[in-house]
Coordinates of C-alpha atoms in Angstrom, one line a residue:
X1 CA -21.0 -14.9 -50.8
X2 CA -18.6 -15.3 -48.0
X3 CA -18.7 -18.7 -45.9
X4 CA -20.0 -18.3 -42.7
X5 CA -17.0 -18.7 -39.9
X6 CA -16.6 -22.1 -37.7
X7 CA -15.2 -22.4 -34.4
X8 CA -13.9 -26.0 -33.8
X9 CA -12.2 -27.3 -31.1
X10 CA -12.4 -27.5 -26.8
X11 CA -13.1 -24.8 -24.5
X12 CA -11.9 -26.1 -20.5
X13 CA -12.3 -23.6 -17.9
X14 CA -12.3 -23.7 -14.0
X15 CA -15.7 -22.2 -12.3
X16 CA -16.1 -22.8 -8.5
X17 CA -19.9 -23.5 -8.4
X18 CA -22.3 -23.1 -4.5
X19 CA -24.1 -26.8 -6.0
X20 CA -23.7 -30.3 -5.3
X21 CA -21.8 -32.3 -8.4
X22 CA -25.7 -34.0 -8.8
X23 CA -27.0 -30.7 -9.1
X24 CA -24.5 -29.1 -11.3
X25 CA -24.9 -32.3 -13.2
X26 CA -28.0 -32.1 -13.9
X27 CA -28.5 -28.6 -15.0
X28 CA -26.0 -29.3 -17.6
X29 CA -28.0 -32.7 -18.6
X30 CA -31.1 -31.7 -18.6
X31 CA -31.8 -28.4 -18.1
X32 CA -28.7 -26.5 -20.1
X33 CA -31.1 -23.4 -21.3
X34 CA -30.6 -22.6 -17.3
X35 CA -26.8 -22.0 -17.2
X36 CA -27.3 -18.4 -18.3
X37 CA -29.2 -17.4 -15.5
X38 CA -26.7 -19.3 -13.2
X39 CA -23.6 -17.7 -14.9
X40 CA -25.4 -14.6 -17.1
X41 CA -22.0 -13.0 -17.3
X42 CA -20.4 -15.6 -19.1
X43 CA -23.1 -17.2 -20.9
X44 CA -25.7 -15.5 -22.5
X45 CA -27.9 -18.6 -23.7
X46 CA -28.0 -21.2 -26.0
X47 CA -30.6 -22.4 -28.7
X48 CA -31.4 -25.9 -29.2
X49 CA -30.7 -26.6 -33.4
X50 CA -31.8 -29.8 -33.0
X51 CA -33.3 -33.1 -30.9
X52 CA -34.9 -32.2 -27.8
X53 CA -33.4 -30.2 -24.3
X54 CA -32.2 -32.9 -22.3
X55 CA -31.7 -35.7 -24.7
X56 CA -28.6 -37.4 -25.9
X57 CA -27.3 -36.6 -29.1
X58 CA -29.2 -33.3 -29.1
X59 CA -27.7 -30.3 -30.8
X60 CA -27.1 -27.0 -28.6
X61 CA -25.6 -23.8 -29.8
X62 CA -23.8 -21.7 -26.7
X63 CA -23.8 -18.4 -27.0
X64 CA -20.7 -17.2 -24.2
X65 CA -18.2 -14.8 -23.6
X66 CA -14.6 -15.8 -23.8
X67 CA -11.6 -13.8 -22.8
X68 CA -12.6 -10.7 -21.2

């Protein structure tokens, strides 16, 4: 059975965002199963594997498009 493939490592990007830092802030901190509809052509959505939305230490896996 083959291995399943791993992606490790940083993804930085510049996005020029119609928010306050506070705002963008929190979205990311809290609410980060909302980024999708703020950006749906980058980011389709993301799943929460494990913790809760919101907490630290939580688990989130992005699903996003990269290099179009």
């Amino acid at each position: 059975m083959a291995e399943p493939s791993r992606l490790v490592g940083t993804l930085e990007t510049e996005v020029e965002i119609k928010a306050s830092a506070e705002k963008f802030h929190h979205m990311f901190a809290e609410k980060p199963h909302h980024v999708s509809k703020a950006s749906p052509g980058n980011v389709q959505g993301c799943d929460l594997h494990e913790g809760e939305w919101g907490k630290v230490g939580s688990i989130i896996i992005w699903n996003y498009v990269h290099g179009k």
